[in-house]
């Protein structure tokens, strides 16, 4: 009986998969991927369109347990312009998100991470503000009156290597360490990996000493390996991927430290045409690493996804392959929970591409879904999988 029930559940949930898209045209879109449709031109369809998340929706994050979706708005051009926003959506109906609350934030939000603290497991969200040169946190669930719990404003403290891009600190992402006790924030403008310790009783952050990257790296996004002893960072300005070893001291608030092991160009030839690495992801329960390469035109008119793995090299990553991003300027990439599908958010072609992944070898394969979404001029900012 149990087997029959789970088989039925499995087939019911495996037929269609939901994806949410944030778009710089001021909309949040919901897509449905029909897993039984072999035609990539018809398998991915638009399920709903919402005008929401300010004028520049840039990043989405799911709180699946609470049936909530959060969206970050990149509007605003400086530390003081103060007009980005944070929006929450009810997704009890997976394909029809509905706005619940919206509140103002500092400018230029580009990424977020949800974290927990307190005996009751209260939730919080931290936001990286690229133009706002800051990191802010908000208590969840969000209401229209929620104000920031904390705001960390950063200034440059020394000379930079790439003055036109490093005119100010530019935190580009925020993510948790594997112990969920720290938040890391690669800062493209300051060549730092900022580190914050989470106070487990009240959710406030303590700013720790930041790790200095190689000058000119311009760190953007990062991911920890499954074991939690390595951190991989994409460096947008150097167009490289760094491997750091991770260690902890237990007896202090700021006990996480990083040590650079190596830095490579994420291509089997060791070279890439002028381009800008962006997203970096590791599938569930895997050592494979995938990096989006924007603008290399290796599969013109499309760019590429780099496939890397640490297995042959204990100190760092080895670039195994480049495959097509099936669109232009892959800003984000997300892997399905079972590891079999990769969704690519292509900014300039304003499209989502779904690619098969071989769960045994890690090789990316055929294009199985492709859809242009929204205003191409504005560009698509991110895509994530729903929880179905
Ligand atoms: C999904 O694709 C299959 C195969 O093409 C088709 O038979 C089915 O009607 C599609 N489902 C939906 C909901 O469109
Ligand atoms: C953004 O904030 C600045 C300063 O508070 C204000 O001058 C500007 O009008 C705001 N822009 C929008 C679109 O709200
Ligand atoms: C919060 O704001 C949203 C969007 O502006 C609105 O739809 C909703 O009714 C507001 N909620 C409350 C409780 O006022
Ligand atoms: C964590 O928060 C609690 C409650 O606000 C406070 O008493 C404690 O000092 C904080 N710990 C640190 C390390 O800041
Ligand atoms: C994780 O991967 C290992 C090695 O590939 C495999 O033995 C194990 O069954 C996997 N676990 C899960 C939960 O998928
Ligand atoms: C993915 O990983 C999480 C945490 O390790 C685990 O709970 C979940 O079962 C995994 N999912 C799949 C499909 O392997
Ligand atoms: C690179 O990936 C392509 C497409 O998945 C595959 O056909 C090819 O065999 C791979 N090459 C290497 C060297 O792994």
Tab-separated table of C-alpha atoms and ligand atoms in Angstrom:
chain	number	residue	atom	x	y	z
A	1	UNK	CA	0.000	0.000	0.000
A	2	UNK	CA	2.768	2.331	1.001
A	3	UNK	CA	4.625	1.593	-2.231
A	4	UNK	CA	1.574	2.293	-4.346
A	5	UNK	CA	0.942	5.607	-2.597
A	6	UNK	CA	4.503	6.807	-3.071
A	7	UNK	CA	4.525	5.690	-6.695
A	8	UNK	CA	1.353	7.653	-7.321
A	9	UNK	CA	2.779	10.677	-5.545
A	10	UNK	CA	5.983	10.371	-7.511
A	11	UNK	CA	4.263	10.239	-10.889
A	12	UNK	CA	1.905	13.046	-9.917
A	13	UNK	CA	4.726	15.359	-8.924
A	14	UNK	CA	7.127	14.424	-11.683
A	15	UNK	CA	4.967	15.405	-14.645
A	16	UNK	CA	5.296	19.159	-14.272
A	17	UNK	CA	7.868	21.291	-12.548
A	18	UNK	CA	7.457	24.941	-11.609
A	19	UNK	CA	10.127	27.602	-12.078
A	20	UNK	CA	10.052	31.219	-10.902
A	21	UNK	CA	11.767	33.952	-12.883
A	22	UNK	CA	12.747	37.470	-11.824
A	23	UNK	CA	13.087	39.940	-14.670
A	24	UNK	CA	14.573	43.425	-14.956
A	25	UNK	CA	11.388	44.430	-16.811
A	26	UNK	CA	9.607	44.707	-13.442
A	27	UNK	CA	7.875	41.327	-13.414
A	28	UNK	CA	8.004	37.995	-11.672
A	29	UNK	CA	7.060	35.151	-14.005
A	30	UNK	CA	6.044	31.582	-13.258
A	31	UNK	CA	6.938	28.862	-15.771
A	32	UNK	CA	5.867	25.246	-16.005
A	33	UNK	CA	8.169	22.581	-17.389
A	34	UNK	CA	6.318	19.554	-18.773
A	35	UNK	CA	8.795	16.746	-18.079
A	36	UNK	CA	7.032	14.351	-20.455
A	37	UNK	CA	7.227	16.680	-23.462
A	38	UNK	CA	10.403	15.845	-25.427
A	39	UNK	CA	10.189	18.993	-27.561
A	40	UNK	CA	12.322	21.811	-26.077
A	41	UNK	CA	10.326	24.386	-28.018
A	42	UNK	CA	7.022	23.453	-26.322
A	43	UNK	CA	7.905	21.843	-22.963
A	44	UNK	CA	8.431	25.126	-21.104
A	45	UNK	CA	5.437	27.461	-20.871
A	46	UNK	CA	4.426	30.674	-19.112
A	47	UNK	CA	1.960	30.025	-16.263
A	48	UNK	CA	1.639	33.476	-14.721
A	49	UNK	CA	2.920	37.052	-14.878
A	50	UNK	CA	2.990	39.441	-11.925
A	51	UNK	CA	3.955	43.101	-11.867
A	52	UNK	CA	5.822	43.104	-8.563
A	53	UNK	CA	9.149	43.438	-6.787
A	54	UNK	CA	9.845	47.051	-7.751
A	55	UNK	CA	11.258	48.202	-11.060
A	56	UNK	CA	14.263	45.818	-11.115
A	57	UNK	CA	13.450	42.351	-9.725
A	58	UNK	CA	16.895	40.760	-9.442
A	59	UNK	CA	16.830	37.662	-7.245
A	60	UNK	CA	14.414	35.063	-5.887
A	61	UNK	CA	14.524	32.804	-2.899
A	62	UNK	CA	12.132	30.081	-1.817
A	63	UNK	CA	11.046	29.265	1.723
A	64	UNK	CA	9.394	26.000	0.706
A	65	UNK	CA	8.324	24.980	4.237
A	66	UNK	CA	6.410	28.236	4.676
A	67	UNK	CA	5.025	28.286	1.089
A	68	UNK	CA	6.657	31.681	0.577
A	69	UNK	CA	8.769	33.159	-2.176
A	70	UNK	CA	10.948	36.247	-1.653
A	71	UNK	CA	12.088	38.688	-4.333
A	72	UNK	CA	14.864	41.304	-4.159
A	73	UNK	CA	14.621	44.530	-6.185
A	74	UNK	CA	17.845	46.094	-7.444
A	75	UNK	CA	16.451	49.625	-7.824
A	76	UNK	CA	18.645	52.436	-6.475
A	77	UNK	CA	22.082	53.710	-7.290
A	78	UNK	CA	23.879	54.514	-4.052
A	79	UNK	CA	24.247	53.882	-0.338
A	80	UNK	CA	21.826	56.722	0.412
A	81	UNK	CA	19.229	56.383	-2.378
A	82	UNK	CA	17.359	53.859	-0.228
A	83	UNK	CA	14.802	52.652	-2.728
A	84	UNK	CA	15.235	48.973	-3.360
A	85	UNK	CA	12.572	46.635	-2.024
A	86	UNK	CA	11.874	43.186	-0.655
A	87	UNK	CA	8.613	41.403	-1.571
A	88	UNK	CA	7.105	38.174	-0.273
A	89	UNK	CA	4.686	35.993	-2.221
A	90	UNK	CA	2.314	33.267	-1.066
A	91	UNK	CA	2.888	30.189	-3.235
A	92	UNK	CA	0.308	27.802	-1.748
A	93	UNK	CA	-0.875	27.657	-5.359
A	94	UNK	CA	2.543	26.884	-6.835
A	95	UNK	CA	1.898	28.299	-10.275
A	96	UNK	CA	0.136	31.483	-9.102
A	97	UNK	CA	2.258	33.447	-6.629
A	98	UNK	CA	0.360	36.239	-4.851
A	99	UNK	CA	1.981	39.274	-3.243
A	100	UNK	CA	1.735	39.188	0.563
A	101	UNK	CA	3.994	42.017	1.710
A	102	UNK	CA	6.484	44.518	0.457
A	103	UNK	CA	8.951	46.761	2.258
A	104	UNK	CA	11.646	49.250	1.325
A	105	UNK	CA	15.351	48.374	1.455
A	106	UNK	CA	18.660	50.013	0.688
A	107	UNK	CA	19.607	50.379	-2.962
A	108	UNK	CA	20.825	47.761	-5.367
A	109	UNK	CA	19.846	44.466	-3.742
A	110	UNK	CA	21.210	41.599	-5.856
A	111	UNK	CA	21.005	38.466	-3.701
A	112	UNK	CA	19.601	37.128	-0.449
A	113	UNK	CA	19.797	34.240	1.969
A	114	UNK	CA	17.280	33.036	4.561
A	115	UNK	CA	18.710	31.925	7.898
A	116	UNK	CA	17.377	30.767	11.260
A	117	UNK	CA	18.088	31.635	14.871
A	118	UNK	CA	16.433	31.446	18.255
A	119	UNK	CA	14.867	28.569	20.143
A	120	UNK	CA	11.761	28.652	17.970
A	121	UNK	CA	13.786	28.642	14.745
A	122	UNK	CA	12.767	32.149	13.784
A	123	UNK	CA	13.675	33.110	10.232
A	124	UNK	CA	15.585	36.110	8.916
A	125	UNK	CA	16.756	37.232	5.485
A	126	UNK	CA	20.091	38.842	4.679
A	127	UNK	CA	20.459	40.943	1.512
A	128	UNK	CA	23.590	41.895	-0.457
A	129	UNK	CA	23.309	45.450	-1.837
A	130	UNK	CA	25.670	45.908	-4.792
A	131	UNK	CA	25.005	49.600	-5.460
A	132	UNK	CA	24.219	50.225	-1.802
A	133	UNK	CA	27.685	48.943	-0.721
A	134	UNK	CA	26.018	47.152	2.160
A	135	UNK	CA	24.537	44.054	3.729
A	136	UNK	CA	21.194	44.302	5.540
A	137	UNK	CA	19.015	41.861	7.473
A	138	UNK	CA	15.245	41.670	8.043
A	139	UNK	CA	13.159	39.521	10.395
A	140	UNK	CA	10.654	37.182	8.705
A	141	UNK	CA	7.846	36.686	7.958
A	142	UNK	CA	7.767	39.995	6.167
A	143	UNK	CA	5.008	42.559	6.708
A	144	UNK	CA	4.527	45.885	4.924
A	145	UNK	CA	5.918	47.585	8.041
A	146	UNK	CA	9.013	45.432	8.529
A	147	UNK	CA	12.175	47.496	8.875
A	148	UNK	CA	15.787	46.367	8.716
A	149	UNK	CA	17.095	44.560	11.788
A	150	UNK	CA	20.667	45.544	10.924
A	151	UNK	CA	22.506	47.430	8.201
A	152	UNK	CA	26.233	47.181	7.550
A	153	UNK	CA	27.567	50.000	5.349
A	154	UNK	CA	31.005	49.527	3.811
A	155	UNK	CA	33.602	51.943	2.443
A	156	UNK	CA	36.830	51.271	0.563
A	157	UNK	CA	39.876	51.244	2.807
A	158	UNK	CA	42.665	51.151	0.233
A	159	UNK	CA	43.574	51.341	-3.444
A	160	UNK	CA	41.781	49.049	-5.899
A	161	UNK	CA	42.957	47.118	-8.955
A	162	UNK	CA	40.079	47.680	-11.413
A	163	UNK	CA	39.020	51.294	-10.722
A	164	UNK	CA	36.057	51.450	-13.116
A	165	UNK	CA	34.337	48.462	-11.471
A	166	UNK	CA	35.805	48.896	-7.990
A	167	UNK	CA	34.659	52.490	-7.383
A	168	UNK	CA	33.053	51.386	-4.095
A	169	UNK	CA	32.422	48.169	-2.149
A	170	UNK	CA	29.958	45.989	-4.086
A	171	UNK	CA	28.708	42.993	-2.075
A	172	UNK	CA	27.428	40.640	-4.776
A	173	UNK	CA	25.908	37.759	-2.831
A	174	UNK	CA	25.212	36.329	0.603
A	175	UNK	CA	25.175	32.643	1.512
A	176	UNK	CA	25.416	30.374	4.538
A	177	UNK	CA	28.400	28.279	5.538
A	178	UNK	CA	27.724	24.520	5.995
A	179	UNK	CA	27.224	24.900	9.765
A	180	UNK	CA	24.596	27.625	9.165
A	181	UNK	CA	26.457	29.732	11.765
A	182	UNK	CA	28.026	32.237	9.378
A	183	UNK	CA	27.004	34.313	6.365
A	184	UNK	CA	29.612	35.011	3.703
A	185	UNK	CA	29.429	37.893	1.236
A	186	UNK	CA	31.864	38.161	-1.691
A	187	UNK	CA	32.480	41.871	-2.317
A	188	UNK	CA	33.396	42.558	-5.962
A	189	UNK	CA	34.352	46.177	-5.344
A	190	UNK	CA	36.545	45.672	-2.301
A	191	UNK	CA	38.179	42.316	-3.209
A	192	UNK	CA	36.966	40.824	0.055
A	193	UNK	CA	34.994	37.838	1.206
A	194	UNK	CA	33.079	39.388	4.074
A	195	UNK	CA	32.242	37.093	6.980
A	196	UNK	CA	29.420	37.533	9.526
A	197	UNK	CA	28.738	35.324	12.548
A	198	UNK	CA	25.044	34.650	13.251
A	199	UNK	CA	24.008	35.165	16.867
A	200	UNK	CA	22.074	31.977	17.455
A	201	UNK	CA	19.839	33.542	20.088
A	202	UNK	CA	18.559	36.683	18.337
A	203	UNK	CA	19.563	36.424	14.664
A	204	UNK	CA	21.800	39.495	14.689
A	205	UNK	CA	25.067	39.380	12.764
A	206	UNK	CA	28.528	40.163	14.090
A	207	UNK	CA	30.923	41.381	11.426
A	208	UNK	CA	34.131	39.328	11.490
A	209	UNK	CA	37.450	40.139	9.851
A	210	UNK	CA	36.970	39.817	6.093
A	211	UNK	CA	39.176	37.565	3.973
A	212	UNK	CA	41.210	39.516	1.385
A	213	UNK	CA	41.140	37.968	-2.081
A	214	UNK	CA	43.852	38.272	-4.734
A	215	UNK	CA	43.738	41.944	-5.842
A	216	UNK	CA	41.528	42.341	-8.914
A	217	UNK	CA	39.592	39.090	-8.389
A	218	UNK	CA	36.246	40.846	-8.052
A	219	UNK	CA	34.564	37.946	-6.160
A	220	UNK	CA	30.878	37.480	-6.997
A	221	UNK	CA	29.284	34.178	-5.915
A	222	UNK	CA	30.379	31.135	-3.922
A	223	UNK	CA	29.481	27.602	-2.909
A	224	UNK	CA	30.766	25.161	-0.293
A	225	UNK	CA	31.466	21.543	-1.173
A	226	UNK	CA	29.374	18.772	0.381
A	227	UNK	CA	31.973	17.950	3.037
A	228	UNK	CA	32.151	21.606	4.038
A	229	UNK	CA	35.931	21.861	3.919
A	230	UNK	CA	36.234	23.763	0.620
A	231	UNK	CA	34.752	27.016	-0.627
A	232	UNK	CA	34.694	27.794	-4.352
A	233	UNK	CA	34.318	31.413	-5.459
A	234	UNK	CA	33.661	32.831	-8.939
A	235	UNK	CA	35.758	35.949	-9.537
A	236	UNK	CA	33.918	38.136	-12.038
A	237	UNK	CA	36.765	40.570	-12.740
A	238	UNK	CA	39.612	38.031	-12.963
A	239	UNK	CA	37.295	35.571	-14.783
A	240	UNK	CA	38.550	32.739	-12.565
A	241	UNK	CA	37.380	30.288	-9.894
A	242	UNK	CA	39.202	30.137	-6.548
A	243	UNK	CA	39.348	27.217	-4.151
A	244	UNK	CA	39.680	28.004	-0.446
A	245	UNK	CA	40.124	25.532	2.394
A	246	UNK	CA	37.768	26.208	5.284
A	247	UNK	CA	38.577	25.759	8.951
A	248	UNK	CA	36.874	26.542	12.237
A	249	UNK	CA	37.942	27.499	15.730
A	250	UNK	CA	35.173	26.623	18.184
A	251	UNK	CA	36.091	28.879	21.072
A	252	UNK	CA	35.297	32.253	19.526
A	253	UNK	CA	32.460	34.108	17.747
A	254	UNK	CA	34.482	34.641	14.560
A	255	UNK	CA	36.090	31.212	14.196
A	256	UNK	CA	35.675	30.599	10.435
A	257	UNK	CA	38.803	31.126	8.379
A	258	UNK	CA	39.666	30.698	4.708
A	259	UNK	CA	42.940	29.868	3.007
A	260	UNK	CA	43.446	30.193	-0.751
A	261	UNK	CA	44.475	26.880	-2.326
A	262	UNK	CA	44.373	27.713	-6.022
A	263	UNK	CA	42.730	29.824	-8.704
A	264	UNK	CA	41.984	28.610	-12.238
A	265	UNK	CA	40.380	29.732	-15.472
A	266	UNK	CA	37.308	27.459	-15.668
A	267	UNK	CA	38.001	26.025	-19.120
A	268	UNK	CA	39.740	22.765	-20.138
A	269	UNK	CA	42.201	24.766	-22.281
A	270	UNK	CA	43.035	27.078	-19.386
A	271	UNK	CA	41.827	30.014	-21.504
A	272	UNK	CA	38.606	31.886	-22.079
A	273	UNK	CA	37.812	34.760	-24.440
A	274	UNK	CA	36.946	37.973	-22.547
A	275	UNK	CA	34.008	36.999	-20.329
A	276	UNK	CA	32.581	37.286	-16.843
A	277	UNK	CA	32.008	34.190	-14.692
A	278	UNK	CA	28.888	34.530	-12.571
A	279	UNK	CA	26.929	31.712	-10.927
A	280	UNK	CA	28.476	28.674	-9.253
A	281	UNK	CA	26.514	25.606	-8.069
A	282	UNK	CA	27.053	22.082	-6.759
A	283	UNK	CA	24.266	19.484	-7.120
A	284	UNK	CA	22.857	17.740	-4.092
A	285	UNK	CA	25.224	15.027	-2.864
A	286	UNK	CA	27.859	15.592	-5.565
A	287	UNK	CA	31.405	16.875	-6.052
A	288	UNK	CA	30.629	18.373	-9.493
A	289	UNK	CA	30.825	22.151	-9.815
A	290	UNK	CA	29.089	24.242	-12.519
A	291	UNK	CA	29.994	27.827	-13.372
A	292	UNK	CA	28.219	30.153	-15.791
A	293	UNK	CA	30.478	32.041	-18.197
A	294	UNK	CA	28.901	35.225	-19.536
A	295	UNK	CA	29.915	36.616	-22.897
A	296	UNK	CA	32.589	34.111	-23.985
A	297	UNK	CA	30.553	33.202	-27.093
A	298	UNK	CA	32.150	29.728	-27.142
A	299	UNK	CA	28.901	28.427	-28.653
A	300	UNK	CA	27.999	31.630	-30.541
A	301	UNK	CA	25.497	33.174	-30.356
A	302	UNK	CA	25.373	31.396	-26.991
A	303	UNK	CA	27.831	31.429	-24.098
A	304	UNK	CA	28.888	28.550	-21.896
A	305	UNK	CA	28.597	26.545	-18.718
A	306	UNK	CA	31.864	25.231	-17.284
A	307	UNK	CA	31.877	21.784	-15.672
A	308	UNK	CA	34.550	21.336	-12.995
A	309	UNK	CA	35.402	18.682	-10.453
A	310	UNK	CA	37.957	18.435	-7.635
A	311	UNK	CA	38.400	14.645	-7.845
A	312	UNK	CA	41.715	14.546	-9.716
A	313	UNK	CA	43.226	17.408	-7.719
A	314	UNK	CA	43.070	17.579	-3.936
A	315	UNK	CA	44.074	21.251	-3.818
A	316	UNK	CA	41.577	22.678	-6.254
A	317	UNK	CA	39.286	22.173	-9.187
A	318	UNK	CA	39.908	20.730	-12.618
A	319	UNK	CA	37.981	22.174	-15.560
A	320	UNK	CA	36.502	19.195	-17.407
A	321	UNK	CA	34.289	20.666	-20.092
A	322	UNK	CA	32.503	23.674	-21.534
A	323	UNK	CA	28.988	23.208	-22.874
A	324	UNK	CA	26.454	25.609	-24.318
A	325	UNK	CA	24.391	27.873	-22.068
A	326	UNK	CA	21.701	27.778	-24.814
A	327	UNK	CA	21.255	31.525	-24.554
A	328	UNK	CA	23.233	34.707	-24.091
A	329	UNK	CA	24.779	35.916	-20.822
A	330	UNK	CA	23.939	33.143	-18.306
A	331	UNK	CA	23.554	35.186	-15.127
A	332	UNK	CA	22.172	32.379	-12.953
A	333	UNK	CA	21.963	28.598	-12.910
A	334	UNK	CA	20.012	26.254	-10.640
A	335	UNK	CA	20.047	22.464	-10.381
A	336	UNK	CA	16.955	20.383	-9.615
A	337	UNK	CA	16.997	18.605	-6.263
A	338	UNK	CA	17.484	15.169	-7.835
A	339	UNK	CA	20.377	16.529	-9.928
A	340	UNK	CA	18.933	15.536	-13.288
A	341	UNK	CA	18.016	18.990	-14.669
A	342	UNK	CA	19.839	22.308	-14.859
A	343	UNK	CA	17.949	25.561	-15.477
A	344	UNK	CA	19.964	28.452	-16.878
A	345	UNK	CA	18.795	32.071	-16.604
A	346	UNK	CA	20.190	33.818	-19.673
A	347	UNK	CA	20.095	37.585	-19.177
A	348	UNK	CA	20.644	39.048	-22.663
A	349	UNK	CA	18.609	36.493	-24.628
A	350	UNK	CA	16.034	36.931	-21.830
A	351	UNK	CA	15.456	33.203	-21.759
A	352	UNK	CA	15.408	30.150	-19.535
A	353	UNK	CA	17.094	27.011	-20.847
A	354	UNK	CA	16.657	23.599	-19.249
A	355	UNK	CA	19.445	21.117	-19.856
A	356	UNK	CA	19.686	17.446	-18.909
A	357	UNK	CA	22.427	16.364	-16.510
A	358	UNK	CA	23.798	12.842	-16.279
A	359	UNK	CA	23.679	12.135	-12.534
A	360	UNK	CA	26.442	9.508	-12.849
A	361	UNK	CA	29.037	11.376	-14.935
A	362	UNK	CA	27.909	14.950	-14.268
A	363	UNK	CA	28.019	15.758	-18.000
A	364	UNK	CA	25.460	18.276	-19.191
A	365	UNK	CA	23.503	17.013	-22.157
A	366	UNK	CA	20.608	17.938	-24.365
A	367	UNK	CA	18.472	21.033	-24.263
A	368	UNK	CA	15.017	19.884	-23.100
A	369	UNK	CA	13.275	23.225	-22.587
A	370	UNK	CA	13.768	26.792	-23.783
A	371	UNK	CA	11.567	29.846	-23.416
A	372	UNK	CA	12.085	33.539	-24.041
A	373	UNK	CA	10.468	35.509	-21.221
A	374	UNK	CA	9.605	39.197	-20.847
A	375	UNK	CA	11.246	42.246	-22.388
A	376	UNK	CA	14.528	41.247	-24.057
A	377	UNK	CA	15.987	44.777	-23.754
A	378	UNK	CA	15.561	44.738	-19.970
A	379	UNK	CA	16.994	41.247	-19.533
A	380	UNK	CA	16.176	38.261	-17.350
A	381	UNK	CA	17.840	38.363	-13.939
A	382	UNK	CA	17.296	34.980	-12.267
A	383	UNK	CA	15.495	31.656	-12.275
A	384	UNK	CA	14.840	29.157	-9.466
A	385	UNK	CA	13.055	25.802	-9.207
A	386	UNK	CA	9.788	25.614	-7.310
A	387	UNK	CA	9.384	22.919	-4.688
A	388	UNK	CA	7.153	20.547	-6.726
B	1	LIG	C1	2.931	17.275	-21.623
B	1	LIG	O1	3.527	16.714	-22.760
B	1	LIG	C2	2.905	15.516	-23.194
B	1	LIG	C3	3.771	14.949	-24.333
B	1	LIG	O2	3.970	15.901	-25.347
B	1	LIG	C4	1.479	15.843	-23.634
B	1	LIG	O3	0.842	14.654	-24.035
B	1	LIG	C5	0.738	16.457	-22.461
B	1	LIG	O4	-0.547	16.865	-22.870
B	1	LIG	C6	1.500	17.660	-21.917
B	1	LIG	N1	0.864	18.124	-20.702
B	1	LIG	C7	0.397	19.353	-20.570
B	1	LIG	C8	-0.245	19.671	-19.259
B	1	LIG	O5	0.507	20.190	-21.451
B	2	LIG	C1	14.986	56.853	-4.561
B	2	LIG	O1	15.418	57.504	-3.362
B	2	LIG	C2	15.929	58.780	-3.615
B	2	LIG	C3	16.466	59.326	-2.318
B	2	LIG	O2	15.672	58.969	-1.234
B	2	LIG	C4	14.842	59.675	-4.201
B	2	LIG	O3	15.384	60.926	-4.524
B	2	LIG	C5	14.327	59.031	-5.472
B	2	LIG	O4	13.232	59.769	-5.964
B	2	LIG	C6	13.871	57.630	-5.201
B	2	LIG	N1	13.495	57.009	-6.460
B	2	LIG	C7	12.385	56.331	-6.598
B	2	LIG	C8	12.180	55.742	-7.958
B	2	LIG	O5	11.590	56.164	-5.694
B	3	LIG	C1	0.761	44.981	1.972
B	3	LIG	O1	1.075	45.540	0.712
B	3	LIG	C2	0.577	44.790	-0.371
B	3	LIG	C3	1.185	45.326	-1.666
B	3	LIG	O2	1.209	46.699	-1.671
B	3	LIG	C4	-0.940	44.857	-0.330
B	3	LIG	O3	-1.484	44.116	-1.401
B	3	LIG	C5	-1.409	44.262	0.991
B	3	LIG	O4	-2.813	44.390	1.104
B	3	LIG	C6	-0.746	44.953	2.166
B	3	LIG	N1	-1.052	44.197	3.365
B	3	LIG	C7	-1.611	44.770	4.427
B	3	LIG	C8	-1.873	43.856	5.608
B	3	LIG	O5	-1.902	45.957	4.460
B	4	LIG	C1	23.628	37.267	21.176
B	4	LIG	O1	22.369	37.818	21.482
B	4	LIG	C2	22.047	37.760	22.869
B	4	LIG	C3	20.602	38.220	22.992
B	4	LIG	O2	20.407	39.462	22.372
B	4	LIG	C4	23.043	38.610	23.640
B	4	LIG	O3	22.779	38.509	25.016
B	4	LIG	C5	24.463	38.088	23.372
B	4	LIG	O4	25.415	38.914	23.979
B	4	LIG	C6	24.743	38.038	21.882
B	4	LIG	N1	26.017	37.385	21.635
B	4	LIG	C7	26.982	37.946	20.908
B	4	LIG	C8	28.223	37.148	20.734
B	4	LIG	O5	26.865	39.062	20.420
B	5	LIG	C1	25.163	10.341	-2.394
B	5	LIG	O1	26.198	9.954	-3.296
B	5	LIG	C2	26.856	8.770	-2.922
B	5	LIG	C3	28.022	8.573	-3.897
B	5	LIG	O2	27.679	8.967	-5.196
B	5	LIG	C4	25.865	7.605	-2.939
B	5	LIG	O3	26.528	6.434	-2.523
B	5	LIG	C5	24.726	7.921	-1.984
B	5	LIG	O4	23.735	6.919	-2.063
B	5	LIG	C6	24.093	9.257	-2.311
B	5	LIG	N1	23.104	9.616	-1.306
B	5	LIG	C7	21.919	10.143	-1.609
B	5	LIG	C8	21.027	10.485	-0.450
B	5	LIG	O5	21.568	10.360	-2.757
B	6	LIG	C1	19.199	16.600	-1.186
B	6	LIG	O1	19.959	16.839	-0.042
B	6	LIG	C2	19.197	17.040	1.102
B	6	LIG	C3	20.128	17.431	2.213
B	6	LIG	O2	21.368	16.800	2.107
B	6	LIG	C4	18.425	15.755	1.392
B	6	LIG	O3	17.618	15.961	2.531
B	6	LIG	C5	17.549	15.421	0.204
B	6	LIG	O4	16.912	14.176	0.402
B	6	LIG	C6	18.366	15.336	-1.043
B	6	LIG	N1	17.475	15.165	-2.167
B	6	LIG	C7	17.665	14.271	-3.118
B	6	LIG	C8	16.653	14.218	-4.183
B	6	LIG	O5	18.645	13.519	-3.120
B	7	LIG	C1	31.773	17.589	-23.039
B	7	LIG	O1	30.367	17.611	-23.026
B	7	LIG	C2	29.777	17.179	-24.237
B	7	LIG	C3	28.305	17.443	-24.102
B	7	LIG	O2	27.802	16.930	-22.906
B	7	LIG	C4	30.106	15.701	-24.449
B	7	LIG	O3	29.578	15.279	-25.652
B	7	LIG	C5	31.617	15.555	-24.465
B	7	LIG	O4	31.930	14.165	-24.501
B	7	LIG	C6	32.247	16.148	-23.241
B	7	LIG	N1	33.686	16.147	-23.410
B	7	LIG	C7	34.508	15.766	-22.431
B	7	LIG	C8	35.969	15.841	-22.760
B	7	LIG	O5	34.126	15.397	-21.343
